[in-house]
mmCIF file with all atom_site columns, C-alpha atoms in Angstrom:
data_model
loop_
_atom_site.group_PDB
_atom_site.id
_atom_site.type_symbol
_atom_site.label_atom_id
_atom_site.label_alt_id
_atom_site.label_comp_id
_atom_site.label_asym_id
_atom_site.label_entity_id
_atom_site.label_seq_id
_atom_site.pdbx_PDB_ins_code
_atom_site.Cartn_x
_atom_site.Cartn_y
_atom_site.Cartn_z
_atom_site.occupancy
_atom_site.B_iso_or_equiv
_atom_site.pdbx_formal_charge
_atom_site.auth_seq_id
_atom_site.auth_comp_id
_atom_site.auth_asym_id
_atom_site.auth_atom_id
_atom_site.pdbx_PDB_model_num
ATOM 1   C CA . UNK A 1 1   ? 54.909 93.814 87.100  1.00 0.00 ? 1   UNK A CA 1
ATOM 2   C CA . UNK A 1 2   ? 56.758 96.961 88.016  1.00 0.00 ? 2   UNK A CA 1
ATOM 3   C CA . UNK A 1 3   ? 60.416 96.370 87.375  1.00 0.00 ? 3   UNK A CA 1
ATOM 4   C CA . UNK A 1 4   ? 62.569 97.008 91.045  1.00 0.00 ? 4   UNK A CA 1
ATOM 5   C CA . UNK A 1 5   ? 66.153 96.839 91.493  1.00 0.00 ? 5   UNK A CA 1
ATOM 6   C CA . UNK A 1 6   ? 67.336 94.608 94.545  1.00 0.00 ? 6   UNK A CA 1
ATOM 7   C CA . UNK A 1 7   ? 71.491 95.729 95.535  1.00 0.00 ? 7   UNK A CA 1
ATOM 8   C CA . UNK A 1 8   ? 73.081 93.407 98.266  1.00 0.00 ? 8   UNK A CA 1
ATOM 9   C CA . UNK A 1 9   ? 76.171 93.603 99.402  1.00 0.00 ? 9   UNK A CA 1
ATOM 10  C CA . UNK A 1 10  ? 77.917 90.456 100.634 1.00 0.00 ? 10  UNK A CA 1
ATOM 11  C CA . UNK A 1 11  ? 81.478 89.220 101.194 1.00 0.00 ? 11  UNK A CA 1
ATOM 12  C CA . UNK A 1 12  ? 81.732 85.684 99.536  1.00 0.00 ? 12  UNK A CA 1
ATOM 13  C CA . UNK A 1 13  ? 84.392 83.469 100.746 1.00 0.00 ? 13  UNK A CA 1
ATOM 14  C CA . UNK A 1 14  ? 86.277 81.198 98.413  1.00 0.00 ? 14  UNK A CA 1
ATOM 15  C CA . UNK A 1 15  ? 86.152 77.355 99.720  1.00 0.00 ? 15  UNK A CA 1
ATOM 16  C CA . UNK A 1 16  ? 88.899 75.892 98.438  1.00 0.00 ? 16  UNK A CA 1
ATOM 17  C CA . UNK A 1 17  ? 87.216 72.288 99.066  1.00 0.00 ? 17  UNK A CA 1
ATOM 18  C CA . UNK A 1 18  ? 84.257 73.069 96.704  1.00 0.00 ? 18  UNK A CA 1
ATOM 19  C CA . UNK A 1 19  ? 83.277 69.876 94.581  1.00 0.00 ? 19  UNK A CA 1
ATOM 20  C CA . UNK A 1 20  ? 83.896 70.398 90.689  1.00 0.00 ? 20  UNK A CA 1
ATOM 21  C CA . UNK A 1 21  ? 80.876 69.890 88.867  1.00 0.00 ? 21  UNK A CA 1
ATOM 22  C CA . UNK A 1 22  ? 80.701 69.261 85.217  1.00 0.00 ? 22  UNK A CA 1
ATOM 23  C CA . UNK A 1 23  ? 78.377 71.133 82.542  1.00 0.00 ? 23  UNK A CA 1
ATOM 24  C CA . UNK A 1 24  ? 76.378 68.336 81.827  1.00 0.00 ? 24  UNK A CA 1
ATOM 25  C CA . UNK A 1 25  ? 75.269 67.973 85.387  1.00 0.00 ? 25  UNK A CA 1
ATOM 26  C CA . UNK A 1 26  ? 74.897 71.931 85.566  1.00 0.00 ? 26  UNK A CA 1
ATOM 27  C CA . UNK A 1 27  ? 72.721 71.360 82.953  1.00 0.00 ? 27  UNK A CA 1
ATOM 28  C CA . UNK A 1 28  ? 71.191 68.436 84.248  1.00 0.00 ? 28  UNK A CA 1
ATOM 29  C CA . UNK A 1 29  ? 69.879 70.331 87.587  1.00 0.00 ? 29  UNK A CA 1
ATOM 30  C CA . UNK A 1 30  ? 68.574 73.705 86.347  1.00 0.00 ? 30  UNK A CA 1
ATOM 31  C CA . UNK A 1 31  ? 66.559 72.046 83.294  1.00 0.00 ? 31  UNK A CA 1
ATOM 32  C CA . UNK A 1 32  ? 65.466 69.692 86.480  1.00 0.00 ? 32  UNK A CA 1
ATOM 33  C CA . UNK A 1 33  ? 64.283 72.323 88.680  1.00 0.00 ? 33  UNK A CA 1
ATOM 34  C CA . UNK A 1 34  ? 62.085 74.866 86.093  1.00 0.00 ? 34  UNK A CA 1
ATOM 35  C CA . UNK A 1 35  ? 59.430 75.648 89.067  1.00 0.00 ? 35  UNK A CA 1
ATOM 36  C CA . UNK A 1 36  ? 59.621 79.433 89.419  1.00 0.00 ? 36  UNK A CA 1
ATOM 37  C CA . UNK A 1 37  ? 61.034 81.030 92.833  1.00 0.00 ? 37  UNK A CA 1
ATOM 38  C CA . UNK A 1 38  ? 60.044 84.682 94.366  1.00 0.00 ? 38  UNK A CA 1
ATOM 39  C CA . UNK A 1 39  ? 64.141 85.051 93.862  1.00 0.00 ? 39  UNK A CA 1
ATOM 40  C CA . UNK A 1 40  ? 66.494 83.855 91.773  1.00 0.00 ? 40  UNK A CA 1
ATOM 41  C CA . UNK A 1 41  ? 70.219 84.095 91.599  1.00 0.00 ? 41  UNK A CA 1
ATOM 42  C CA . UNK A 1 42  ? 72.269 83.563 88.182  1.00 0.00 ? 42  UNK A CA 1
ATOM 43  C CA . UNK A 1 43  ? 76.264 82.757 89.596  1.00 0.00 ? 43  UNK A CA 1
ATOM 44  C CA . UNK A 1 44  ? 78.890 83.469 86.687  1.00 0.00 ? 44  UNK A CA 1
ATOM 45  C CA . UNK A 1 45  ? 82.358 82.168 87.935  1.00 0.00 ? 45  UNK A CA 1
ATOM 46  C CA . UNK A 1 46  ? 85.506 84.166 87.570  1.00 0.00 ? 46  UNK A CA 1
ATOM 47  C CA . UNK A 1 47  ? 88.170 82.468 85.059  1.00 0.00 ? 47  UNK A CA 1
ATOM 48  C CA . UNK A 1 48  ? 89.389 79.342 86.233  1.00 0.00 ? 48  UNK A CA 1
ATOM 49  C CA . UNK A 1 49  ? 87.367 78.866 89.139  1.00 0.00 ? 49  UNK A CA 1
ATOM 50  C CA . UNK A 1 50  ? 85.142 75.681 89.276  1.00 0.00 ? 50  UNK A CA 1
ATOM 51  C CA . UNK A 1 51  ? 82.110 75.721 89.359  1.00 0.00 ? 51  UNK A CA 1
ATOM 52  C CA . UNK A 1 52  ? 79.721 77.444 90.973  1.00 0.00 ? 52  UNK A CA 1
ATOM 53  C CA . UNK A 1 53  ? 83.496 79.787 91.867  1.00 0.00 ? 53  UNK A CA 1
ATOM 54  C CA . UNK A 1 54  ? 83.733 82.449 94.922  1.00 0.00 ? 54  UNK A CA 1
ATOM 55  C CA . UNK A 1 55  ? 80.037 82.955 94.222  1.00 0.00 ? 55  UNK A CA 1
ATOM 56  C CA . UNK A 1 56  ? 78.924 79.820 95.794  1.00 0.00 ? 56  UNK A CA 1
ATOM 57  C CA . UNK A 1 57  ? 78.137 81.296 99.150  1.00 0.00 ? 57  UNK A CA 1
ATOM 58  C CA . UNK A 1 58  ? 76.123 83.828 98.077  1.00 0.00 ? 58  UNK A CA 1
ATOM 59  C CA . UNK A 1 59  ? 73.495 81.212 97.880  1.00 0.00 ? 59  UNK A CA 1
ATOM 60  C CA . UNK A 1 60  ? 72.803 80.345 101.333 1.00 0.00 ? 60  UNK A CA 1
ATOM 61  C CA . UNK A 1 61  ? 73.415 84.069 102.468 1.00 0.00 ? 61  UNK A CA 1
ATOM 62  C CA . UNK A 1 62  ? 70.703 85.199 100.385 1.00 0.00 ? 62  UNK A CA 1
ATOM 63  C CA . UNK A 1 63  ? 68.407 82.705 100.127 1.00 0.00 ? 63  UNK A CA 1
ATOM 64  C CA . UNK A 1 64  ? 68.733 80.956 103.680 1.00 0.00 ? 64  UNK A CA 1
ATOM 65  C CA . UNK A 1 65  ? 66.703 83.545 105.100 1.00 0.00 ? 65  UNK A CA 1
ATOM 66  C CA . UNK A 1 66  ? 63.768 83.414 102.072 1.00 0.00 ? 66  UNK A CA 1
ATOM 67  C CA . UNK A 1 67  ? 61.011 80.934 101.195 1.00 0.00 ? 67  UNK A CA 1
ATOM 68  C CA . UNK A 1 68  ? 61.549 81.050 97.897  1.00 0.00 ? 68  UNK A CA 1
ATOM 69  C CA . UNK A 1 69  ? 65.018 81.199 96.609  1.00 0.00 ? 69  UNK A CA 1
ATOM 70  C CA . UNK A 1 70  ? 67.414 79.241 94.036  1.00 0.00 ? 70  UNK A CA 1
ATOM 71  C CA . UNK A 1 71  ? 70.129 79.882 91.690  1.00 0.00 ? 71  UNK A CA 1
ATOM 72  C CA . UNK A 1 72  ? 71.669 78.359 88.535  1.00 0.00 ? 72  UNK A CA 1
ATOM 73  C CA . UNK A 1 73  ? 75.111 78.990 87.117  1.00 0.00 ? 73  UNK A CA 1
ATOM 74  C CA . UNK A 1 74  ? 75.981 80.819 83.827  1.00 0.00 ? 74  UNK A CA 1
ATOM 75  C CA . UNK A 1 75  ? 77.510 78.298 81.498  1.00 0.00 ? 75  UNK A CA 1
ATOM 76  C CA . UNK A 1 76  ? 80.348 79.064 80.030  1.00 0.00 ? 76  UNK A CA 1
ATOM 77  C CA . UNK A 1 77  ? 84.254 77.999 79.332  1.00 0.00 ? 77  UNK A CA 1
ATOM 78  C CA . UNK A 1 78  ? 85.903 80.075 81.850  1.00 0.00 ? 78  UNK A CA 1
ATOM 79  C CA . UNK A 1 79  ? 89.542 79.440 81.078  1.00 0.00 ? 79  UNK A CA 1
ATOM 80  C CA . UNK A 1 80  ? 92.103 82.269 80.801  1.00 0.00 ? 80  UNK A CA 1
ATOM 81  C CA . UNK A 1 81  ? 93.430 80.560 77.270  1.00 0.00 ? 81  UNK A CA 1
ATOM 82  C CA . UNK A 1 82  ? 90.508 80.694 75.736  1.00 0.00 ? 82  UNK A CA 1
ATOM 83  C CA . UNK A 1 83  ? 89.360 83.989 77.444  1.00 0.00 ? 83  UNK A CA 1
ATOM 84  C CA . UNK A 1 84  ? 88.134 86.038 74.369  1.00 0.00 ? 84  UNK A CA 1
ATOM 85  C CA . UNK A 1 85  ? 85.846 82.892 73.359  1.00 0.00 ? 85  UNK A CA 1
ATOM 86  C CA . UNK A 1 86  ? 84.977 82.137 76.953  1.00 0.00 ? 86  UNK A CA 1
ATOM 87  C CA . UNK A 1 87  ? 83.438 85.755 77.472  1.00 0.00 ? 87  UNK A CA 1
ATOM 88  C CA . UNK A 1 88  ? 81.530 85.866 74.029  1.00 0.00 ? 88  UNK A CA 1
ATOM 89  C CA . UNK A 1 89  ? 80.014 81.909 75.080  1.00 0.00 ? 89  UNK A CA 1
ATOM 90  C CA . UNK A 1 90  ? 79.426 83.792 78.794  1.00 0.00 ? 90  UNK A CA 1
ATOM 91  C CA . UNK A 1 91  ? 77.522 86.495 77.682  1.00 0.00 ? 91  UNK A CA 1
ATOM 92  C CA . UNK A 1 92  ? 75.226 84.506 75.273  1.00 0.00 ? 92  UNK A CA 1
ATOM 93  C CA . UNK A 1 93  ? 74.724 82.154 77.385  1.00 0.00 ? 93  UNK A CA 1
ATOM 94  C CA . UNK A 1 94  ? 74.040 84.870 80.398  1.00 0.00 ? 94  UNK A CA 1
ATOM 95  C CA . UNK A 1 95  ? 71.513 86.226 77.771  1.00 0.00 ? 95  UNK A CA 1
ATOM 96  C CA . UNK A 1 96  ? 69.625 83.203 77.181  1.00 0.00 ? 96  UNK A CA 1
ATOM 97  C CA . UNK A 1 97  ? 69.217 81.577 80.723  1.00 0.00 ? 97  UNK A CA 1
ATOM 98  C CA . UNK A 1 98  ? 68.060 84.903 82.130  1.00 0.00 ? 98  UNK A CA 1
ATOM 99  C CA . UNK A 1 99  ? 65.882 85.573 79.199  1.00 0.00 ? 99  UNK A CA 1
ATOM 100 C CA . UNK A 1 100 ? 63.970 82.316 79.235  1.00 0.00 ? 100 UNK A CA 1
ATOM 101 C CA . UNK A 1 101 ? 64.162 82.457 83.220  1.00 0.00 ? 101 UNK A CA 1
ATOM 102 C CA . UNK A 1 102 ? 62.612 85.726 83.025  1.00 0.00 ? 102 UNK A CA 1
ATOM 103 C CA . UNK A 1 103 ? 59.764 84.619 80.341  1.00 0.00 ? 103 UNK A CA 1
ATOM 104 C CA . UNK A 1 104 ? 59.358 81.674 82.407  1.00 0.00 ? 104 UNK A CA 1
ATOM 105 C CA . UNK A 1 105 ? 58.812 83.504 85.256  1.00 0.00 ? 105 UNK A CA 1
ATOM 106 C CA . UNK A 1 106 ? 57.863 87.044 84.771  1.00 0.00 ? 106 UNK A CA 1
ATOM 107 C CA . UNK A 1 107 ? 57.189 87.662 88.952  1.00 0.00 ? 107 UNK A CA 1
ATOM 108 C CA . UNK A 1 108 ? 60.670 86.466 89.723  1.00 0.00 ? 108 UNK A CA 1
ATOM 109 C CA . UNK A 1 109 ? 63.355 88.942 91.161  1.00 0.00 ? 109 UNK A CA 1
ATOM 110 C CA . UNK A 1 110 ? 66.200 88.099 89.117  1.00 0.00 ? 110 UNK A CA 1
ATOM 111 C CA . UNK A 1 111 ? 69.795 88.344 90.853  1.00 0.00 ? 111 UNK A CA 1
ATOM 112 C CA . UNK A 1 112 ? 73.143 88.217 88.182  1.00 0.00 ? 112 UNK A CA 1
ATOM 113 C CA . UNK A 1 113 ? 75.992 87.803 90.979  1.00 0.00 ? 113 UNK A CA 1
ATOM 114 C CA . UNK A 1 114 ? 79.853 87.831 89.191  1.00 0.00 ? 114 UNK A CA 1
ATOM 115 C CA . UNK A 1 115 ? 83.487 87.500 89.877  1.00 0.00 ? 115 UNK A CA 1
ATOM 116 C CA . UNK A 1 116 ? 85.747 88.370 87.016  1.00 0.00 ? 116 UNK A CA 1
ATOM 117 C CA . UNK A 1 117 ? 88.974 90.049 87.128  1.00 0.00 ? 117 UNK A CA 1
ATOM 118 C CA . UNK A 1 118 ? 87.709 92.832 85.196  1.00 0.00 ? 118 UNK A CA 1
ATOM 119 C CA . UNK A 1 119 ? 84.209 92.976 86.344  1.00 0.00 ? 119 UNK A CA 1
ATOM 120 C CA . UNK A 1 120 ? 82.966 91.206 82.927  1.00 0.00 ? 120 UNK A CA 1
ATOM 121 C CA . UNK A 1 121 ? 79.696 89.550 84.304  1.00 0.00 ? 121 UNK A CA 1
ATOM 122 C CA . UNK A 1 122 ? 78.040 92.412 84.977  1.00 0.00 ? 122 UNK A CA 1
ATOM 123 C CA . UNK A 1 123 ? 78.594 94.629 81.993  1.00 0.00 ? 123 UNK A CA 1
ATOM 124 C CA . UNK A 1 124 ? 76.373 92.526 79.742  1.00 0.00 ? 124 UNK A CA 1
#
């Protein structure tokens, strides 16, 4: 497969009433769902945020309009007073879930959407 590069610009909107959702059920759904999809988006919150953050809407803008289309979220701490641990955690973690995504799946289009104060997520 021929790599490609897929750029999409979206405006997310935070929702205030999004449900917090613990790790162990984050990690619960994405081991449940390992079927591959034609896209698939990897959400890493901004500090703080719950999960999945501001980037929870990018899921149904992208994928609404695809057949085949999921995310998961990066796991990771996310807390500004453990930031310097919380990034380190975040980018292994980034590393290892798109890696085994990627192996899993080698046809996918893979999608890392971030929020981060200073644009951490995507400088992995």
């Amino acid at each position: 497969m021929r790599p490609s590069t897929l750029t999409l610009a979206l405006t997310a909107t935070h929702s205030s009433s999004a449900a917090t959702v613990s790790e162990t059920q984050l990690i619960a759904r994405q081991t449940a769902s390992s079927g591959c999809k034609d896209v698939h988006l990897f959400l890493a919150r901004g500090a703080g945020d719950p999960y999945p953050g501001t980037q929870g809407p990018l899921v149904p803008a992208v994928c609404d309009s695809l057949p085949s289309c999921d995310h998961e979220d990066i796991l990771y701490v996310g807390t500004f007073d453990r930031v310097c641990n919380s990034v380190q955690v975040g980018v292994v973690n980034a590393t290892n879930q798109i890696t085994a995504y990627a192996a899993r799946c080698p046809e996918s289009k893979l999608v890392l959407c971030g929020h981060s104060e200073r644009n951490r997520p995507n400088n992995l």
